[in-house]
Coordinates of C-alpha atoms and ligand atoms in Angstrom, one line a residue:
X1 CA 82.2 364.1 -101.0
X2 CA 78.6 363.5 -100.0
X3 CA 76.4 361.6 -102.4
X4 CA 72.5 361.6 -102.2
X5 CA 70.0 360.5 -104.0
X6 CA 66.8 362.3 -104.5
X7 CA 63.7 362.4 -107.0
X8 CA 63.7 366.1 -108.2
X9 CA 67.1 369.1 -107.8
X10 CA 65.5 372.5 -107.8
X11 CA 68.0 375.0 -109.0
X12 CA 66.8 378.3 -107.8
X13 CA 65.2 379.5 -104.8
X14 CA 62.5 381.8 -105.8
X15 CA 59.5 382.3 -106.1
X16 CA 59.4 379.5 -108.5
X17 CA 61.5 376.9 -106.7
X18 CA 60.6 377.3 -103.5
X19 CA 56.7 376.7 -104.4
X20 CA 57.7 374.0 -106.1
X21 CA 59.8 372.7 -103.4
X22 CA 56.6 372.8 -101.1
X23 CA 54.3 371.2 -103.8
X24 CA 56.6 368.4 -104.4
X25 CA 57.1 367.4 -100.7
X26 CA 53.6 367.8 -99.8
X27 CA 52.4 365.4 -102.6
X28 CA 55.3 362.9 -101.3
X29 CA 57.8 363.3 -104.2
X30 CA 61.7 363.6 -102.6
X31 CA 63.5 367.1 -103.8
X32 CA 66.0 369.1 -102.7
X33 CA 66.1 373.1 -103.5
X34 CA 69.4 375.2 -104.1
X35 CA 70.2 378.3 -103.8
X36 CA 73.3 380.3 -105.3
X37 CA 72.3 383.9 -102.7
X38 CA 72.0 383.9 -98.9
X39 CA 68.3 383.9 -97.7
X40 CA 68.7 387.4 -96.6
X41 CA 69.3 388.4 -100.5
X42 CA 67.1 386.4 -101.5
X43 CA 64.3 388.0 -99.4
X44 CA 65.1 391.8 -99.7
X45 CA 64.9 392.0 -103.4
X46 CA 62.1 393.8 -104.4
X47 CA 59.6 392.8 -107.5
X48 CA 56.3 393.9 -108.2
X49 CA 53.1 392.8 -106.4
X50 CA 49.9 392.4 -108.2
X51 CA 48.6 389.0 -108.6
X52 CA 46.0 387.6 -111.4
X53 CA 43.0 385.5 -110.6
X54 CA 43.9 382.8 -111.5
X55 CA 47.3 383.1 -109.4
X56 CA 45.6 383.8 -106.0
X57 CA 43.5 380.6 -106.4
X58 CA 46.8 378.7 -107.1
X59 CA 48.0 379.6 -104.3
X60 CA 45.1 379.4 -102.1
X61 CA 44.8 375.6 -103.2
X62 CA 48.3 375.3 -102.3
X63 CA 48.3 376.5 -99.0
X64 CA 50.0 379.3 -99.0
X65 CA 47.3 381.9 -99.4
X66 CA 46.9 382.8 -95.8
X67 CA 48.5 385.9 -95.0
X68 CA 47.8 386.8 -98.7
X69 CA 44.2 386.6 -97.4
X70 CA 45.0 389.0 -94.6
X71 CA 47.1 391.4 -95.8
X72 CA 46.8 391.3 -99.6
X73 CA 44.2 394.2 -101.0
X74 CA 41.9 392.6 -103.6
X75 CA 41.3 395.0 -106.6
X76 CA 39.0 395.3 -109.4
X77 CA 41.7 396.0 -111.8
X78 CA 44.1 398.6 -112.8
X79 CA 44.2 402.4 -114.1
X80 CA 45.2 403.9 -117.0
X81 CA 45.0 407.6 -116.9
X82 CA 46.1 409.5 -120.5
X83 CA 47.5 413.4 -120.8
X84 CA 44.4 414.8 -121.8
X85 CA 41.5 411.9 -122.0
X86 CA 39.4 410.3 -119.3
X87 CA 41.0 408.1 -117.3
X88 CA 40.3 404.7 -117.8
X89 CA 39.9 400.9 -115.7
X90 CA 41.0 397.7 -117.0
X91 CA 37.8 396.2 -115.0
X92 CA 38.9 392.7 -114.6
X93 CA 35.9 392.6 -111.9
X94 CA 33.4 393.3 -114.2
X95 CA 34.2 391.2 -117.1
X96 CA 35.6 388.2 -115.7
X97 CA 33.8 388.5 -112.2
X98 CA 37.0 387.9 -110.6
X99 CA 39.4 389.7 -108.6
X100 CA 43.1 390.7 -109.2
X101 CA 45.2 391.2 -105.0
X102 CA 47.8 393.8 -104.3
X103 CA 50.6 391.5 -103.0
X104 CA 54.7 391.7 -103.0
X105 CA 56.4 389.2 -104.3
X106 CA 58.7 389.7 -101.6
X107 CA 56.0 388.7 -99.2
X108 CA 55.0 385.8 -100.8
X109 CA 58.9 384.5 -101.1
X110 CA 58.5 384.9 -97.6
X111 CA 55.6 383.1 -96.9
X112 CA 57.8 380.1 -98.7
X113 CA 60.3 380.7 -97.0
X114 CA 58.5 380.5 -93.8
X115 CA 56.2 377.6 -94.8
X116 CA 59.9 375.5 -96.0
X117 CA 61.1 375.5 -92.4
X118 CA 57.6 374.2 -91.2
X119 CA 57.6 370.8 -93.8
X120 CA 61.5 370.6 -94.1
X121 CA 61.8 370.9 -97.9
X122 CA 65.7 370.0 -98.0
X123 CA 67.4 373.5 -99.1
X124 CA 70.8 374.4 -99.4
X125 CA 71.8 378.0 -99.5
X126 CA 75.3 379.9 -100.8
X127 CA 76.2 376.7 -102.8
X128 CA 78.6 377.3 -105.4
X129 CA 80.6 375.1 -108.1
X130 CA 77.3 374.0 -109.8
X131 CA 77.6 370.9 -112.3
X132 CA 75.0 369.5 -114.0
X133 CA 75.3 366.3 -116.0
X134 CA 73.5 363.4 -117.9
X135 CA 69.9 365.4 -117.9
X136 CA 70.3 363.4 -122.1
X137 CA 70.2 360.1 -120.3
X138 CA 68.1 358.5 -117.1
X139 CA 70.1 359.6 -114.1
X140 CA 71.1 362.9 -114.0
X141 CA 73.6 364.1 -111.5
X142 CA 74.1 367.7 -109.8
X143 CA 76.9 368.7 -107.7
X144 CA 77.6 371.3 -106.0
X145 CA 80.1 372.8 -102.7
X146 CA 78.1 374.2 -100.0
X147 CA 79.5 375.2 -96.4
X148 CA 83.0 374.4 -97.7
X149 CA 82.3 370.6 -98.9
X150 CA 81.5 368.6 -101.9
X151 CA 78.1 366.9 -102.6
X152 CA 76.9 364.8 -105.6
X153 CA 73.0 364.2 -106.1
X154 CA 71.8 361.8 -108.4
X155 CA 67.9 362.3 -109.1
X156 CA 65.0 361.5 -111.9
X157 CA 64.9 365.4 -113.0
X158 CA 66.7 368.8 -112.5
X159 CA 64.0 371.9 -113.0
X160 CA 66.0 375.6 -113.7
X161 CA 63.8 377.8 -111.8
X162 CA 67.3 379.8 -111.6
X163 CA 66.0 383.2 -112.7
X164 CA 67.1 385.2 -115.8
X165 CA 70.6 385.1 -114.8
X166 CA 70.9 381.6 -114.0
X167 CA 73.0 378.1 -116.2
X168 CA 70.1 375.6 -116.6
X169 CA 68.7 377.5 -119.4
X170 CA 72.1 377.2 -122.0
X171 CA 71.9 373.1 -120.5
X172 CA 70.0 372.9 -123.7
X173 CA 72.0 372.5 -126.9
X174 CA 72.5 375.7 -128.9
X175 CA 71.3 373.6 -131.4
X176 CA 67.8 373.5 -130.3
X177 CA 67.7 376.4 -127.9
X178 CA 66.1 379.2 -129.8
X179 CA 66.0 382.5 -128.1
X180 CA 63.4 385.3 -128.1
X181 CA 64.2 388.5 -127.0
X182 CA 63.5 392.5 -127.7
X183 CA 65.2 394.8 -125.3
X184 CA 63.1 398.1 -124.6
X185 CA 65.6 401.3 -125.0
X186 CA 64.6 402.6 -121.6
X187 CA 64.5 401.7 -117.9
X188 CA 62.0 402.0 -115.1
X189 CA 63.2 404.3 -112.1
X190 CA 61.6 402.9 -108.8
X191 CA 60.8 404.6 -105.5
X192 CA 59.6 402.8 -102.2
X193 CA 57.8 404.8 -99.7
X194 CA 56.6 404.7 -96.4
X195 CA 52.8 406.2 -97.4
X196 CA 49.8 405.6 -97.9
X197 CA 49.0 404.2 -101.9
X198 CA 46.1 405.8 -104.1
X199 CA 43.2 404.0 -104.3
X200 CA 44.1 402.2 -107.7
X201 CA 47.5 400.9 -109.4
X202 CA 47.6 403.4 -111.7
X203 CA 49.6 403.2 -115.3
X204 CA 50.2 407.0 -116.6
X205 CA 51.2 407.7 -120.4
X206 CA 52.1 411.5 -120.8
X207 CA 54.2 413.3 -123.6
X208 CA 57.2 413.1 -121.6
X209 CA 56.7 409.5 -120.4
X210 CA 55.6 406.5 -118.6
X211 CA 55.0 406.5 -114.7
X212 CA 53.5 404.3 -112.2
X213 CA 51.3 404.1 -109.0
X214 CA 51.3 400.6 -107.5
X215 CA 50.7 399.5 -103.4
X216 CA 51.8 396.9 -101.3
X217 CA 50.0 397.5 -97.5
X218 CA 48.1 400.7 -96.6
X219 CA 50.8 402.0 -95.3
X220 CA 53.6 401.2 -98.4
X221 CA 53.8 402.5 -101.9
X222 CA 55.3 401.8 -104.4
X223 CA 55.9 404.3 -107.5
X224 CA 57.8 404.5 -110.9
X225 CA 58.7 406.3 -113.7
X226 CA 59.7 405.4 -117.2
X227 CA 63.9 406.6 -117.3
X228 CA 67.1 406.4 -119.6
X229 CA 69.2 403.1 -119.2
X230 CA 72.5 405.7 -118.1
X231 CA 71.1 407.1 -115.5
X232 CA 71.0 404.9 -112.2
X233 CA 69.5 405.8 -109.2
X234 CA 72.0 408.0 -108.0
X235 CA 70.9 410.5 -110.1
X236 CA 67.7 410.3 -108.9
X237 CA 67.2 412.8 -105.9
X238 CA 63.9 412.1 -103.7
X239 CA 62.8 415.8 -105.7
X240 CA 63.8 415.0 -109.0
X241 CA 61.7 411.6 -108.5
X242 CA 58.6 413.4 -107.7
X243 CA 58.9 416.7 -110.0
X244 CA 58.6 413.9 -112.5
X245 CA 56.6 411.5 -111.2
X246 CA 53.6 414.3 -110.3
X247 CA 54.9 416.0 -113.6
X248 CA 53.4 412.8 -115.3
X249 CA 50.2 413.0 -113.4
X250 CA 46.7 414.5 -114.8
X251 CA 45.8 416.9 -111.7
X252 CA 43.3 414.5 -110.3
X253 CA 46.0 411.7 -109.1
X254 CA 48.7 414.0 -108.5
X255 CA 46.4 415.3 -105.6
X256 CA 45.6 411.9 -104.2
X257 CA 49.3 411.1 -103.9
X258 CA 51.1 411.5 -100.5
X259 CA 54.8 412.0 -101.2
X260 CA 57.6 411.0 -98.8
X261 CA 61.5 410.2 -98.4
X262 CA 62.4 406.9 -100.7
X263 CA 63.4 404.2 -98.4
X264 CA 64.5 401.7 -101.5
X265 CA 65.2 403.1 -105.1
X266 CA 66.1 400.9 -107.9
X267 CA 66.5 400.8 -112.0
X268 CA 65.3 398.2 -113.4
X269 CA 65.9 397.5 -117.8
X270 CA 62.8 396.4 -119.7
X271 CA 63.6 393.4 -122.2
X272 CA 61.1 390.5 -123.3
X273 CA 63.0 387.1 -123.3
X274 CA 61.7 383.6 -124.3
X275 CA 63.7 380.1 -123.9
X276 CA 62.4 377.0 -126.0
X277 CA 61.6 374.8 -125.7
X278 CA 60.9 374.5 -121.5
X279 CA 62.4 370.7 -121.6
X280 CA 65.1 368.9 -122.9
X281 CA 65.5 365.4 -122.1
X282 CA 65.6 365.9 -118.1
X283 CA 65.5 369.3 -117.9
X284 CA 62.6 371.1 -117.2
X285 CA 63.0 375.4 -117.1
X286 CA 60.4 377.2 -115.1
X287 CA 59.9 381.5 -114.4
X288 CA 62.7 384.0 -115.1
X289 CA 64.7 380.8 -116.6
X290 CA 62.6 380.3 -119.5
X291 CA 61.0 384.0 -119.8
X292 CA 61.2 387.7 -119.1
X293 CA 58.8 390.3 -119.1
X294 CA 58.6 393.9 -119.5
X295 CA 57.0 395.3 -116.1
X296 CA 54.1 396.8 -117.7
X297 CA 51.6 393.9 -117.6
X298 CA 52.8 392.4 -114.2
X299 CA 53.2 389.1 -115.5
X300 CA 56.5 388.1 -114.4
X301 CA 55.8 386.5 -111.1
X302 CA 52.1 385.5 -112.7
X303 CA 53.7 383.2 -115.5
X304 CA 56.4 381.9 -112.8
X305 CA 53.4 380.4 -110.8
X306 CA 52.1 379.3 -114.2
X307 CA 54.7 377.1 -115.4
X308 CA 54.6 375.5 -111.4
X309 CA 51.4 374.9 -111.4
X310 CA 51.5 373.3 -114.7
X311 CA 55.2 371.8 -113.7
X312 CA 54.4 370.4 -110.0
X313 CA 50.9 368.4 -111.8
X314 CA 53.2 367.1 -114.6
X315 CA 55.9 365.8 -112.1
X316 CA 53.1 364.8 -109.5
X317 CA 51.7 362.6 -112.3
X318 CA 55.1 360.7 -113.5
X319 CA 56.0 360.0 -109.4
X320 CA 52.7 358.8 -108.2
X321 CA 50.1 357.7 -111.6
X322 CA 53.6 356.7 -113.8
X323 CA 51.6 358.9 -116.3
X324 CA 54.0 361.1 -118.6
X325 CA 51.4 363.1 -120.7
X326 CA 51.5 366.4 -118.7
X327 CA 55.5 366.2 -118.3
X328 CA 55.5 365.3 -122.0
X329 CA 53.0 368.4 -123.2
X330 CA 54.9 370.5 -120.5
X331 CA 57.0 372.8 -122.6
X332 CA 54.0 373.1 -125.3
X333 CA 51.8 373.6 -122.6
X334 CA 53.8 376.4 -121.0
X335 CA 54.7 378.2 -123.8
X336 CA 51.4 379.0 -125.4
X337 CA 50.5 380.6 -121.8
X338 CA 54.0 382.3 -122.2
X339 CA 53.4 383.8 -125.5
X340 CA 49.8 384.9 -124.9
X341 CA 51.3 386.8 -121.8
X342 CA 54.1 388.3 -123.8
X343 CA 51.8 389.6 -126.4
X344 CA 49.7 391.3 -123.4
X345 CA 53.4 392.8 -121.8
X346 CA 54.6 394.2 -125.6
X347 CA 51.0 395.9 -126.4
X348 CA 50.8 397.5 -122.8
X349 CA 54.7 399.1 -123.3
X350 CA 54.5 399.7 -126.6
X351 CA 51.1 402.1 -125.6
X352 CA 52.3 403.5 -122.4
X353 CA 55.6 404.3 -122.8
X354 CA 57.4 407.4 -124.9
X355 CA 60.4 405.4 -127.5
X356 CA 63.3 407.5 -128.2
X357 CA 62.0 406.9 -132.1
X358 CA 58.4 408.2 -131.2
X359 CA 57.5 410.2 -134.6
X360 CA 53.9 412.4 -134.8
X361 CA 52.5 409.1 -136.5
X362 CA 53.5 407.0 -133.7
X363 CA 51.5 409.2 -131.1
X364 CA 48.9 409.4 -133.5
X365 CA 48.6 405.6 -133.5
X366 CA 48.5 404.9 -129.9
X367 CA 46.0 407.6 -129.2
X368 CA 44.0 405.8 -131.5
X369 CA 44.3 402.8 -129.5
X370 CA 43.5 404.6 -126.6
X371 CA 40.2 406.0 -127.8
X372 CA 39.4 402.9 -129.4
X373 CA 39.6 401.2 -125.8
X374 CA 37.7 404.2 -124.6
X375 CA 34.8 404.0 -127.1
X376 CA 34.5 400.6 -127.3
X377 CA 33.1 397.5 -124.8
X378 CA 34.6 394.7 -126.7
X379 CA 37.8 396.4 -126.7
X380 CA 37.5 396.9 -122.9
X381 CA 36.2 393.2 -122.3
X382 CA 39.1 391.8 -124.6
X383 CA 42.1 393.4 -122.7
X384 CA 40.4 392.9 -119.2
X385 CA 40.5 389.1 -120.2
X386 CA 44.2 389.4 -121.5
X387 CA 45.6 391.6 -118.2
X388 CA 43.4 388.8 -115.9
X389 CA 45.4 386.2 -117.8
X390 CA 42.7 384.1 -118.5
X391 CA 42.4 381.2 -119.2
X392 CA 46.2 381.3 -118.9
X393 CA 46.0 379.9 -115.6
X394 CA 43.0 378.0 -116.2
X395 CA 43.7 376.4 -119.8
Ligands
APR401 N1 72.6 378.0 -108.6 C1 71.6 378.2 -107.7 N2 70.7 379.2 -107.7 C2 70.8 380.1 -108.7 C3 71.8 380.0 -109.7 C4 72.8 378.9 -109.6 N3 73.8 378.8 -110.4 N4 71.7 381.0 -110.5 C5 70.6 381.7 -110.1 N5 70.1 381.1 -109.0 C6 68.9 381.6 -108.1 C7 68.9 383.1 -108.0 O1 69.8 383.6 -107.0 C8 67.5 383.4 -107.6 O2 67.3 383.4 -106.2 O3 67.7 381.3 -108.8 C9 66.7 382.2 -108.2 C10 65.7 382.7 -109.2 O4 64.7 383.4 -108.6 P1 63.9 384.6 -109.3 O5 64.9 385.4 -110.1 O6 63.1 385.2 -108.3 O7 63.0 383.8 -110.4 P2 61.7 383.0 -110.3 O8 61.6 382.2 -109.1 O9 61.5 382.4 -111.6 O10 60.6 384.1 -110.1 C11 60.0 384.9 -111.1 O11 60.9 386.9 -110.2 O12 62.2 388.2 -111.5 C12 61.0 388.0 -111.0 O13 59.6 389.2 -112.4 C13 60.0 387.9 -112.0 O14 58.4 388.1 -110.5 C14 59.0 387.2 -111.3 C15 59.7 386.2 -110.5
PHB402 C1 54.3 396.7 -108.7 O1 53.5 396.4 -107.8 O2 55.5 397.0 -108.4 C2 53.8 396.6 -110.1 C3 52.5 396.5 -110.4 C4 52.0 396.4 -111.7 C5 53.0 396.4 -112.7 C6 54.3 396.5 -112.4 C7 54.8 396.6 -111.1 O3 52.6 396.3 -114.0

């Protein structure tokens, strides 16, 4: 058995983890990162890719904005085009003067992974037999098998940035873990394709469902439709996908689209999940661990780089000022971000998509909200401001 010793043990090598990794190590503070996946998995998974405001600075001020900078497509804001109204911008440009960027989260993860190897953030992949222990006392210890042996690690703080799936999140009693979740009762179907993208993500709401045109690089698109949960994607046929996809479409974006073969298709459920608190005692939960969002608002990957920015200043603090106000606010400080984000994810699905208990009265209602948003500037201003996520990021 090895034994180390170490400040911070990262569980989770996302997004999440891995920036932390980089933000911890650069500011002098000892981690180490693990990873359940190979890197290979970890890197082909596919998640969306259209960054807030506030994220893109984050990043920039950590370093890791440069290829984002050179191959990331800045946007005013997104689409929402409506079965029989004008189509419509969330202008996060003009009300907040700053810009959303059009890129994949698996690019970033690979930017992070790239920038590990140059600092050396210690990482372990493939590890199994995770055990965590004593995060209710001072030392907490994590051990784990990795390339067939044993090693123990006794550090300051464990942070579960181990994705929706992951342990570190039922570390907390079930006594004082509360849980908030609604699961959607339908799926999005989605298509990768080597194409050109339209000009603008573009969220579509039509009487027989939900689609979506997003980007990643001029030459890569990304596209989805709303689906039933019992349907995977075998049976989606390349045709079937785009009878419905263009189905969905008022004529004026179906003609910009340029269809091809799917080179990656995938279902993914849509379910809102909160964990609190984000800390007990040692334990600190960060991204997927502590939340979930429904695709529709793109704030998944957005309130992952929240919580790190909010995490790596807290921890940053404790290591190098011995001041524990921002690790001791951390989980209050978090969660209002969280909440304000879910509220933004639960309006945009409940108004885009087509629920299985859809009466006349409920279409009546969200046409309503749709004209309203039409008619009206403070409407517009108000959900620009929410879809930037500000001042989530900058609170
Ligand atoms: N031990 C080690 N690693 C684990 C364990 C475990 N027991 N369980 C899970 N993991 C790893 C997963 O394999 C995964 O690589 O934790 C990682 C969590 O990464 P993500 O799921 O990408 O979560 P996060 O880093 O919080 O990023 C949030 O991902 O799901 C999207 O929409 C979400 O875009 C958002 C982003
Ligand atoms: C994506 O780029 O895949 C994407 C963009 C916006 C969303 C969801 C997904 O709301």
């Amino acid at each position: 058995m090895q034994q180390h010793r170490t400040q911070v043990v990262i569980v989770g090598a996302g997004p999440a983890g891995m920036l932390l990794g980089l933000l911890l190590e650069k500011a002098g503070v000892d981690c180490i990162v693990l990873e359940r996946r190979s890197r290979e998995h970890v890197l082909s998974r596919i998640r969306a890719g259209l960054l807030e405001p506030g994220a893109v600075e984050f990043l920039r001020d950590s370093g890791v904005g440069e290829r984002m900078d050179q191959i990331g497509r800045p946007r005013d804001g997104t689409r929402i085009a409506w079965q029989g109204r004008p189509s419509f911008m969330i202008n996060v440009k003009k009300w907040t003067g700053l810009e959303m960027m059009a890129y994949g989260q698996t690019f970033l993860t690979e930017d992070l992974y790239s920038m590990r190897e140059a600092t050396g953030t210690p990482y372990f992949d493939q590890i199994t037999d995770l055990e965590i222990e004593g995060i209710d006392g001072t030392r907490p210890e994590v051990s784990f098998t990795t390339a067939g042996h044993s090693v123990r690690v006794q550090c300051d703080f464990v942070i579960g940035c181990d994705g929706a799936q992951g342990p570190c999140s039922q570390l907390i009693p079930e006594s004082i873990r509360q849980v908030y979740e609604r699961k959607f009762p339908f799926g999005w179907l989605g298509i990768m394709v080597e194409a050109p993208p339209i000009d603008d993500f573009t969220y579509i709401r039509h009487e027989t469902g939900f689609a979506l045109a997003a980007q990643r690089t001029p030459m890569l698109s990304r596209y989805y439709v709303q689906s039933r949960l019992d349907e995977g994607p075998e049976a989606w046929s390349d045709d079937r996908f785009w009878d419905t996809f263009l189905g969905r479409c008022p004529p004026e974006i179906a003609a910009q689209v340029t269809t091809g073969p799917s080179i990656e298709k995938s279902l993914a459920a849509l379910r809102s999940r909160v964990v609190e608190p984000m800390r007990w005692g040692r334990l600190f939960l960060a991204g997927d661990a502590a939340h979930v969002f429904p695709p529709t608002g793109a704030k998944g990957l957005n309130m992952a780089l929240s919580d790190i920015q909010l995490l790596s200043a807290a921890l940053i603090a404790h290591f190098s000022e011995k001041d524990d106000r921002l690790l001791d606010s951390y989980s209050a400080d978090a969660l209002s971000r969280v909440w304000a984000a879910q509220h933004l994810s639960w309006r945009m699905t409940k108004l885009l998509h087509i629920f299985p208990t859809d009466d006349p009265y409920d279409r009546k209602i969200r046409q309503a909200e749709y004209d309203l948003i039409l008619k009206s500037e403070e409407v517009q201003r108000a959900l620009a401001f929410e879809y930037a996520g500000l001042p989530n990021l900058r609170g």
